[in-house]
Structures are given as structure tokens and as C-alpha cells.
Amino acid sequence: MLARMMQLNLANDEGFEMAVDHYRSVSEKLIIEKSDLTTYENYSQDVLRGLTDSAQRENILLHYYAYSGVYFAENHDYAQGLTRLQQALLRAPDNLRLKSNTTSVVQRHWMQLFPFTKRIDSIDVHLASLPHLIREPQIREMVLLAYGRVIIPAFDENRNPEAMKYFNRLETMLSKYPELADNGEIIGGIYGQVAAHFVRAGNYGKAKETLNRGLMLSPNAQELSNRLRTIREAGK
């Protein structure tokens, strides 16, 4: 019925918008109120089968992926939820509500990923595929904290090659997304621990080089300034 309504209003923008509003209303009821994905999938497929106009199909698919993405996220299938929300974003890349929903789902998805190395792998994928994420301060903090939770314990437990592997990955990430460096406290903590590793190894040159790189990224990282001053005062 809805598909027929849309076809009858091909030349009538107002009528078509009314039909889309009806589809959204049904989506709200089936997904948000009833959490009934099966009925929603069947309903949506019936609508899509009746549509021949590509623009109309894309309009319905936008809402279909947005609502079904919310369903999967609310039922803790974050990977499937993100897949569907990304499909919606492909059709409406500037939609602020979609961006907000996607950001929220990404955060929940990352929070349940352990060990932190697994979270880092997910971070790499999602920052590349969802460029709006990096503009969110909470996302930037989660990225840095994930790297810190790998790098610092690895140094503490003398797993130095692993620590340096992820530190190098972090530096690559920082070169791609310089916005990450706006959190001087976390940058200071990570770069400070890397420098401390080099100090323990007697490699003061590498320690100072690391501290200076960190300060170039985050000039206000007080921990790095303090460590650099300590090395210089020791005549190293």
C-alpha cells in the first residue's frame, strides 16, 4: 500500500514526503516501541519490492538502515548496528542525527572490546571509515587511552618490543589525526613512559628525542617538560 502511494505521487513532492513520513512512523512503532525486527524487515521488503524509482528506493533504504542499525545496537550487536548505520550515512553523510547515533554506537562497541589490542584494531578501522568520529573529544580520549593501556603495561612487564610496536602505531595515528594531540595529559603519560624506557636502557639521546617529539605534539604536556628538564639537569 505504501509503495503504491509513493508511485502515485512520483510528481508530487508533498505526497511522497507524506508517504515517507508514514514509513518513518511505522519504523518508530516497530523498532523503537516494539523492538520487532522480523515484522519490520518483512514490511520494509514489501515496500521496497513495490518501488521502481531509484530515488524513492534510496530514501526508504536510508531510513531502513538507520532504524535497523539502532535495533541491532540496542540489542548489543554493535558490529551489525554499525554496518547498517554506515549504510545510512552513505546515503545522508551530513545527517547530524545519524552521525550522533553512529558515534554513540562506536563508543559502546569499543568499550566491550578486550584486550585493548583488539580495541585498537577496531579504532583503526572505524576512524578510517567514519571521518566525523575524530572531531569528537570523547572519541579522541578513548583512542589515546586504548593505546596507553597497551603501551604502558607492556613496558612495566618488560614486553618492550610489543610496547614499541604499539607506540609506533600511535605515532602513525597521530600523524594522520593531529587532533588527537589536544589531550596533553594522556600524550604526556605515554611519551613520558617511552622516554623512561630509554632512560632505563641508558639511551638518553632517544629519551630526549622522544620527549621533544611529544612536546611538539602537545606543548603544554607538563610531564614531558619535567622529564626533559630532569635529564638535562643530570647532564645527560
PDB file of C-alpha atoms in Angstrom, residues 21-227:
ATOM      1  CA  ASP A  21       6.652  10.155   6.972  1.00  0.00           C
ATOM      2  CA  HIS A  22       4.285   7.201   7.223  1.00  0.00           C
ATOM      3  CA  TYR A  23       7.189   4.780   6.726  1.00  0.00           C
ATOM      4  CA  ARG A  24       9.138   6.539   9.473  1.00  0.00           C
ATOM      5  CA  SER A  25       6.115   6.377  11.759  1.00  0.00           C
ATOM      6  CA  VAL A  26       5.831   2.620  11.217  1.00  0.00           C
ATOM      7  CA  SER A  27       9.593   2.304  11.765  1.00  0.00           C
ATOM      8  CA  GLU A  28       9.306   4.109  15.094  1.00  0.00           C
ATOM      9  CA  LYS A  29       6.498   1.824  16.210  1.00  0.00           C
ATOM     10  CA  LEU A  30       8.080  -1.459  15.115  1.00  0.00           C
ATOM     11  CA  ILE A  31      11.695  -0.738  16.078  1.00  0.00           C
ATOM     12  CA  ILE A  32      11.655   1.808  18.897  1.00  0.00           C
ATOM     13  CA  GLU A  33       8.397   0.875  20.623  1.00  0.00           C
ATOM     14  CA  LYS A  34       8.041  -2.855  19.920  1.00  0.00           C
ATOM     15  CA  SER A  35      11.592  -3.935  19.022  1.00  0.00           C
ATOM     16  CA  ASP A  36      10.081  -6.224  16.389  1.00  0.00           C
ATOM     17  CA  LEU A  37      12.761  -6.634  13.735  1.00  0.00           C
ATOM     18  CA  THR A  38      11.119  -9.540  11.914  1.00  0.00           C
ATOM     19  CA  THR A  39       7.918  -7.641  11.188  1.00  0.00           C
ATOM     20  CA  TYR A  40       9.938  -4.555  10.274  1.00  0.00           C
ATOM     21  CA  GLU A  41      12.131  -6.488   7.836  1.00  0.00           C
ATOM     22  CA  ASN A  42       9.082  -8.017   6.146  1.00  0.00           C
ATOM     23  CA  TYR A  43       7.292  -4.677   6.000  1.00  0.00           C
ATOM     24  CA  SER A  44      10.324  -2.907   4.550  1.00  0.00           C
ATOM     25  CA  GLN A  45      10.906  -5.580   1.940  1.00  0.00           C
ATOM     26  CA  ASP A  46       7.269  -5.308   0.844  1.00  0.00           C
ATOM     27  CA  VAL A  47       7.683  -1.559   0.463  1.00  0.00           C
ATOM     28  CA  LEU A  48      10.941  -1.863  -1.480  1.00  0.00           C
ATOM     29  CA  ARG A  49       9.573  -4.538  -3.799  1.00  0.00           C
ATOM     30  CA  GLY A  50       6.839  -2.165  -4.873  1.00  0.00           C
ATOM     31  CA  LEU A  51       9.178   0.705  -5.717  1.00  0.00           C
ATOM     32  CA  THR A  52      10.760   1.120  -9.146  1.00  0.00           C
ATOM     33  CA  ASP A  53      12.055   4.672  -8.782  1.00  0.00           C
ATOM     34  CA  SER A  54      15.690   4.603  -7.607  1.00  0.00           C
ATOM     35  CA  ALA A  55      15.432   7.880  -5.669  1.00  0.00           C
ATOM     36  CA  GLN A  56      12.427   6.596  -3.752  1.00  0.00           C
ATOM     37  CA  ARG A  57      14.169   3.316  -3.004  1.00  0.00           C
ATOM     38  CA  GLU A  58      17.244   5.132  -1.689  1.00  0.00           C
ATOM     39  CA  ASN A  59      15.051   7.318   0.503  1.00  0.00           C
ATOM     40  CA  ILE A  60      13.405   4.267   2.073  1.00  0.00           C
ATOM     41  CA  LEU A  61      16.748   2.448   2.386  1.00  0.00           C
ATOM     42  CA  LEU A  62      18.179   5.425   4.266  1.00  0.00           C
ATOM     43  CA  HIS A  63      15.521   5.098   6.952  1.00  0.00           C
ATOM     44  CA  TYR A  64      15.566   1.310   6.865  1.00  0.00           C
ATOM     45  CA  TYR A  65      19.299   1.150   7.598  1.00  0.00           C
ATOM     46  CA  ALA A  66      19.082   3.911  10.208  1.00  0.00           C
ATOM     47  CA  TYR A  67      16.284   2.237  12.181  1.00  0.00           C
ATOM     48  CA  SER A  68      17.541  -1.318  11.841  1.00  0.00           C
ATOM     49  CA  GLY A  69      21.006  -0.106  12.875  1.00  0.00           C
ATOM     50  CA  VAL A  70      19.516   1.321  16.061  1.00  0.00           C
ATOM     51  CA  TYR A  71      17.752  -2.016  16.688  1.00  0.00           C
ATOM     52  CA  PHE A  72      20.979  -4.015  16.497  1.00  0.00           C
ATOM     53  CA  ALA A  73      22.880  -1.522  18.643  1.00  0.00           C
ATOM     54  CA  GLU A  74      20.189  -1.554  21.325  1.00  0.00           C
ATOM     55  CA  ASN A  75      20.392  -5.355  21.320  1.00  0.00           C
ATOM     56  CA  HIS A  76      24.184  -5.168  21.773  1.00  0.00           C
ATOM     57  CA  ASP A  77      25.096  -6.384  18.288  1.00  0.00           C
ATOM     58  CA  TYR A  78      27.271  -3.340  17.748  1.00  0.00           C
ATOM     59  CA  ALA A  79      29.098  -4.658  14.696  1.00  0.00           C
ATOM     60  CA  GLN A  80      25.847  -5.226  12.789  1.00  0.00           C
ATOM     61  CA  GLY A  81      24.441  -1.957  14.093  1.00  0.00           C
ATOM     62  CA  LEU A  82      27.457  -0.047  12.791  1.00  0.00           C
ATOM     63  CA  THR A  83      27.317  -1.815   9.430  1.00  0.00           C
ATOM     64  CA  ARG A  84      23.744  -0.645   8.958  1.00  0.00           C
ATOM     65  CA  LEU A  85      24.312   2.861  10.285  1.00  0.00           C
ATOM     66  CA  GLN A  86      27.230   3.239   7.876  1.00  0.00           C
ATOM     67  CA  GLN A  87      24.914   2.274   5.027  1.00  0.00           C
ATOM     68  CA  ALA A  88      22.554   5.021   6.160  1.00  0.00           C
ATOM     69  CA  LEU A  89      25.424   7.524   6.367  1.00  0.00           C
ATOM     70  CA  LEU A  90      26.449   6.709   2.807  1.00  0.00           C
ATOM     71  CA  ARG A  91      23.014   7.970   1.778  1.00  0.00           C
ATOM     72  CA  ALA A  92      22.969  11.010   4.092  1.00  0.00           C
ATOM     73  CA  PRO A  93      26.584  11.858   5.020  1.00  0.00           C
ATOM     74  CA  ASP A  94      25.675  15.219   6.575  1.00  0.00           C
ATOM     75  CA  ASN A  95      22.814  13.976   8.742  1.00  0.00           C
ATOM     76  CA  LEU A  96      23.675  15.109  12.279  1.00  0.00           C
ATOM     77  CA  ARG A  97      21.366  12.627  13.993  1.00  0.00           C
ATOM     78  CA  LEU A  98      22.943   9.733  12.110  1.00  0.00           C
ATOM     79  CA  LYS A  99      26.419  10.954  12.994  1.00  0.00           C
ATOM     80  CA  SER A 100      25.472  11.232  16.648  1.00  0.00           C
ATOM     81  CA  ASN A 101      23.904   7.763  16.711  1.00  0.00           C
ATOM     82  CA  THR A 102      26.922   6.267  14.969  1.00  0.00           C
ATOM     83  CA  THR A 103      29.344   7.923  17.380  1.00  0.00           C
ATOM     84  CA  SER A 104      27.386   6.584  20.357  1.00  0.00           C
ATOM     85  CA  VAL A 105      27.369   3.044  18.950  1.00  0.00           C
ATOM     86  CA  VAL A 106      31.101   3.183  18.193  1.00  0.00           C
ATOM     87  CA  GLN A 107      31.797   4.180  21.797  1.00  0.00           C
ATOM     88  CA  ARG A 108      29.693   1.316  23.166  1.00  0.00           C
ATOM     89  CA  HIS A 109      31.295  -1.094  20.721  1.00  0.00           C
ATOM     90  CA  TRP A 110      34.826  -0.090  21.742  1.00  0.00           C
ATOM     91  CA  MET A 111      34.001  -0.300  25.448  1.00  0.00           C
ATOM     92  CA  GLN A 112      33.252  -4.017  25.193  1.00  0.00           C
ATOM     93  CA  LEU A 113      36.342  -4.911  23.163  1.00  0.00           C
ATOM     94  CA  PHE A 114      39.111  -6.618  25.141  1.00  0.00           C
ATOM     95  CA  PRO A 115      42.046  -6.984  25.179  1.00  0.00           C
ATOM     96  CA  PHE A 116      42.900  -3.403  24.319  1.00  0.00           C
ATOM     97  CA  THR A 117      44.876  -4.562  21.278  1.00  0.00           C
ATOM     98  CA  LYS A 118      41.554  -5.688  19.815  1.00  0.00           C
ATOM     99  CA  ARG A 119      40.095  -2.262  20.570  1.00  0.00           C
ATOM    100  CA  ILE A 120      42.996  -0.592  18.780  1.00  0.00           C
ATOM    101  CA  ASP A 121      42.386  -2.676  15.659  1.00  0.00           C
ATOM    102  CA  SER A 122      38.752  -1.585  15.701  1.00  0.00           C
ATOM    103  CA  ILE A 123      39.797   2.039  16.212  1.00  0.00           C
ATOM    104  CA  ASP A 124      41.967   1.945  13.094  1.00  0.00           C
ATOM    105  CA  VAL A 125      39.078   0.632  11.009  1.00  0.00           C
ATOM    106  CA  HIS A 126      36.389   2.980  12.278  1.00  0.00           C
ATOM    107  CA  LEU A 127      38.429   6.181  12.190  1.00  0.00           C
ATOM    108  CA  ALA A 128      39.222   5.449   8.547  1.00  0.00           C
ATOM    109  CA  SER A 129      35.631   4.656   7.576  1.00  0.00           C
ATOM    110  CA  LEU A 130      33.846   7.262   9.734  1.00  0.00           C
ATOM    111  CA  PRO A 131      35.819  10.513   9.402  1.00  0.00           C
ATOM    112  CA  HIS A 132      33.431  12.506  11.611  1.00  0.00           C
ATOM    113  CA  LEU A 133      34.479  10.486  14.681  1.00  0.00           C
ATOM    114  CA  ILE A 134      37.814  12.220  15.166  1.00  0.00           C
ATOM    115  CA  ARG A 135      36.035  15.535  15.776  1.00  0.00           C
ATOM    116  CA  GLU A 136      34.514  14.173  18.994  1.00  0.00           C
ATOM    117  CA  PRO A 137      36.617  14.833  22.158  1.00  0.00           C
ATOM    118  CA  GLN A 138      35.373  11.640  23.853  1.00  0.00           C
ATOM    119  CA  ILE A 139      36.411   9.574  20.852  1.00  0.00           C
ATOM    120  CA  ARG A 140      39.876  11.132  20.834  1.00  0.00           C
ATOM    121  CA  GLU A 141      40.265  10.379  24.532  1.00  0.00           C
ATOM    122  CA  MET A 142      39.178   6.757  24.046  1.00  0.00           C
ATOM    123  CA  VAL A 143      41.735   6.334  21.248  1.00  0.00           C
ATOM    124  CA  LEU A 144      44.627   7.625  23.356  1.00  0.00           C
ATOM    125  CA  LEU A 145      43.572   5.674  26.443  1.00  0.00           C
ATOM    126  CA  ALA A 146      43.421   2.431  24.452  1.00  0.00           C
ATOM    127  CA  TYR A 147      46.988   2.906  23.241  1.00  0.00           C
ATOM    128  CA  GLY A 148      48.111   3.865  26.734  1.00  0.00           C
ATOM    129  CA  ARG A 149      46.521   0.714  28.207  1.00  0.00           C
ATOM    130  CA  VAL A 150      48.677  -1.353  25.857  1.00  0.00           C
ATOM    131  CA  ILE A 151      51.951   0.570  25.777  1.00  0.00           C
ATOM    132  CA  ILE A 152      52.453   1.376  29.469  1.00  0.00           C
ATOM    133  CA  PRO A 153      51.734  -2.123  30.913  1.00  0.00           C
ATOM    134  CA  ALA A 154      53.905  -3.662  28.205  1.00  0.00           C
ATOM    135  CA  PHE A 155      56.867  -1.547  29.349  1.00  0.00           C
ATOM    136  CA  ASP A 156      56.096  -2.299  33.015  1.00  0.00           C
ATOM    137  CA  GLU A 157      56.211  -6.040  32.246  1.00  0.00           C
ATOM    138  CA  ASN A 158      59.369  -5.798  30.109  1.00  0.00           C
ATOM    139  CA  ARG A 159      57.498  -6.604  26.905  1.00  0.00           C
ATOM    140  CA  ASN A 160      59.456  -3.844  25.231  1.00  0.00           C
ATOM    141  CA  PRO A 161      59.092  -4.955  21.573  1.00  0.00           C
ATOM    142  CA  GLU A 162      55.304  -5.051  21.961  1.00  0.00           C
ATOM    143  CA  ALA A 163      55.301  -1.660  23.669  1.00  0.00           C
ATOM    144  CA  MET A 164      57.369  -0.094  20.880  1.00  0.00           C
ATOM    145  CA  LYS A 165      55.221  -1.731  18.203  1.00  0.00           C
ATOM    146  CA  TYR A 166      52.103  -0.028  19.554  1.00  0.00           C
ATOM    147  CA  PHE A 167      53.922   3.223  20.249  1.00  0.00           C
ATOM    148  CA  ASN A 168      54.956   3.311  16.594  1.00  0.00           C
ATOM    149  CA  ARG A 169      51.341   2.652  15.615  1.00  0.00           C
ATOM    150  CA  LEU A 170      50.262   5.518  17.851  1.00  0.00           C
ATOM    151  CA  GLU A 171      52.721   7.878  16.209  1.00  0.00           C
ATOM    152  CA  THR A 172      51.366   6.869  12.794  1.00  0.00           C
ATOM    153  CA  MET A 173      47.865   7.560  14.114  1.00  0.00           C
ATOM    154  CA  LEU A 174      48.959  10.968  15.406  1.00  0.00           C
ATOM    155  CA  SER A 175      50.396  11.873  12.015  1.00  0.00           C
ATOM    156  CA  LYS A 176      47.057  11.022  10.384  1.00  0.00           C
ATOM    157  CA  TYR A 177      44.922  12.650  13.060  1.00  0.00           C
ATOM    158  CA  PRO A 178      46.852  15.511  14.709  1.00  0.00           C
ATOM    159  CA  GLU A 179      43.680  16.414  16.624  1.00  0.00           C
ATOM    160  CA  LEU A 180      44.488  13.525  18.964  1.00  0.00           C
ATOM    161  CA  ALA A 181      47.331  15.525  20.449  1.00  0.00           C
ATOM    162  CA  ASP A 182      44.975  18.028  22.080  1.00  0.00           C
ATOM    163  CA  ASN A 183      44.939  15.881  25.238  1.00  0.00           C
ATOM    164  CA  GLY A 184      48.288  16.829  26.716  1.00  0.00           C
ATOM    165  CA  GLU A 185      47.798  14.782  29.876  1.00  0.00           C
ATOM    166  CA  ILE A 186      47.465  11.450  28.086  1.00  0.00           C
ATOM    167  CA  ILE A 187      50.105  12.305  25.468  1.00  0.00           C
ATOM    168  CA  GLY A 188      52.430  13.252  28.326  1.00  0.00           C
ATOM    169  CA  GLY A 189      51.795   9.990  30.130  1.00  0.00           C
ATOM    170  CA  ILE A 190      52.501   7.815  27.091  1.00  0.00           C
ATOM    171  CA  TYR A 191      55.517   9.679  25.736  1.00  0.00           C
ATOM    172  CA  GLY A 192      56.854  10.017  29.265  1.00  0.00           C
ATOM    173  CA  GLN A 193      56.775   6.234  29.756  1.00  0.00           C
ATOM    174  CA  VAL A 194      58.502   5.643  26.432  1.00  0.00           C
ATOM    175  CA  ALA A 195      61.207   8.126  27.406  1.00  0.00           C
ATOM    176  CA  ALA A 196      61.570   6.405  30.793  1.00  0.00           C
ATOM    177  CA  HIS A 197      62.168   3.120  28.957  1.00  0.00           C
ATOM    178  CA  PHE A 198      65.052   4.690  27.055  1.00  0.00           C
ATOM    179  CA  VAL A 199      66.456   6.222  30.262  1.00  0.00           C
ATOM    180  CA  ARG A 200      66.464   2.784  31.928  1.00  0.00           C
ATOM    181  CA  ALA A 201      68.338   1.459  28.912  1.00  0.00           C
ATOM    182  CA  GLY A 202      70.882   4.307  29.244  1.00  0.00           C
ATOM    183  CA  ASN A 203      69.859   5.782  25.896  1.00  0.00           C
ATOM    184  CA  TYR A 204      69.400   9.400  26.927  1.00  0.00           C
ATOM    185  CA  GLY A 205      69.553  10.640  23.367  1.00  0.00           C
ATOM    186  CA  LYS A 206      66.489   8.610  22.394  1.00  0.00           C
ATOM    187  CA  ALA A 207      64.764   9.650  25.620  1.00  0.00           C
ATOM    188  CA  LYS A 208      65.236  13.345  24.839  1.00  0.00           C
ATOM    189  CA  GLU A 209      64.218  12.809  21.230  1.00  0.00           C
ATOM    190  CA  THR A 210      61.003  11.117  22.375  1.00  0.00           C
ATOM    191  CA  LEU A 211      60.223  13.859  24.877  1.00  0.00           C
ATOM    192  CA  ASN A 212      60.807  16.572  22.282  1.00  0.00           C
ATOM    193  CA  ARG A 213      58.503  14.814  19.798  1.00  0.00           C
ATOM    194  CA  GLY A 214      55.824  14.634  22.451  1.00  0.00           C
ATOM    195  CA  LEU A 215      56.237  18.336  23.228  1.00  0.00           C
ATOM    196  CA  MET A 216      55.947  19.205  19.551  1.00  0.00           C
ATOM    197  CA  LEU A 217      52.587  17.436  19.555  1.00  0.00           C
ATOM    198  CA  SER A 218      51.409  18.775  22.915  1.00  0.00           C
ATOM    199  CA  PRO A 219      53.469  21.802  24.001  1.00  0.00           C
ATOM    200  CA  ASN A 220      51.538  22.049  27.276  1.00  0.00           C
ATOM    201  CA  ALA A 221      52.275  18.463  28.376  1.00  0.00           C
ATOM    202  CA  GLN A 222      53.896  19.345  31.703  1.00  0.00           C
ATOM    203  CA  GLU A 223      55.090  15.805  32.431  1.00  0.00           C
ATOM    204  CA  LEU A 224      57.256  15.852  29.312  1.00  0.00           C
ATOM    205  CA  SER A 225      58.777  19.227  30.180  1.00  0.00           C
ATOM    206  CA  ASN A 226      59.578  17.985  33.678  1.00  0.00           C
ATOM    207  CA  ARG A 227      61.217  14.780  32.443  1.00  0.00           C
TER     208      ARG A 227
END
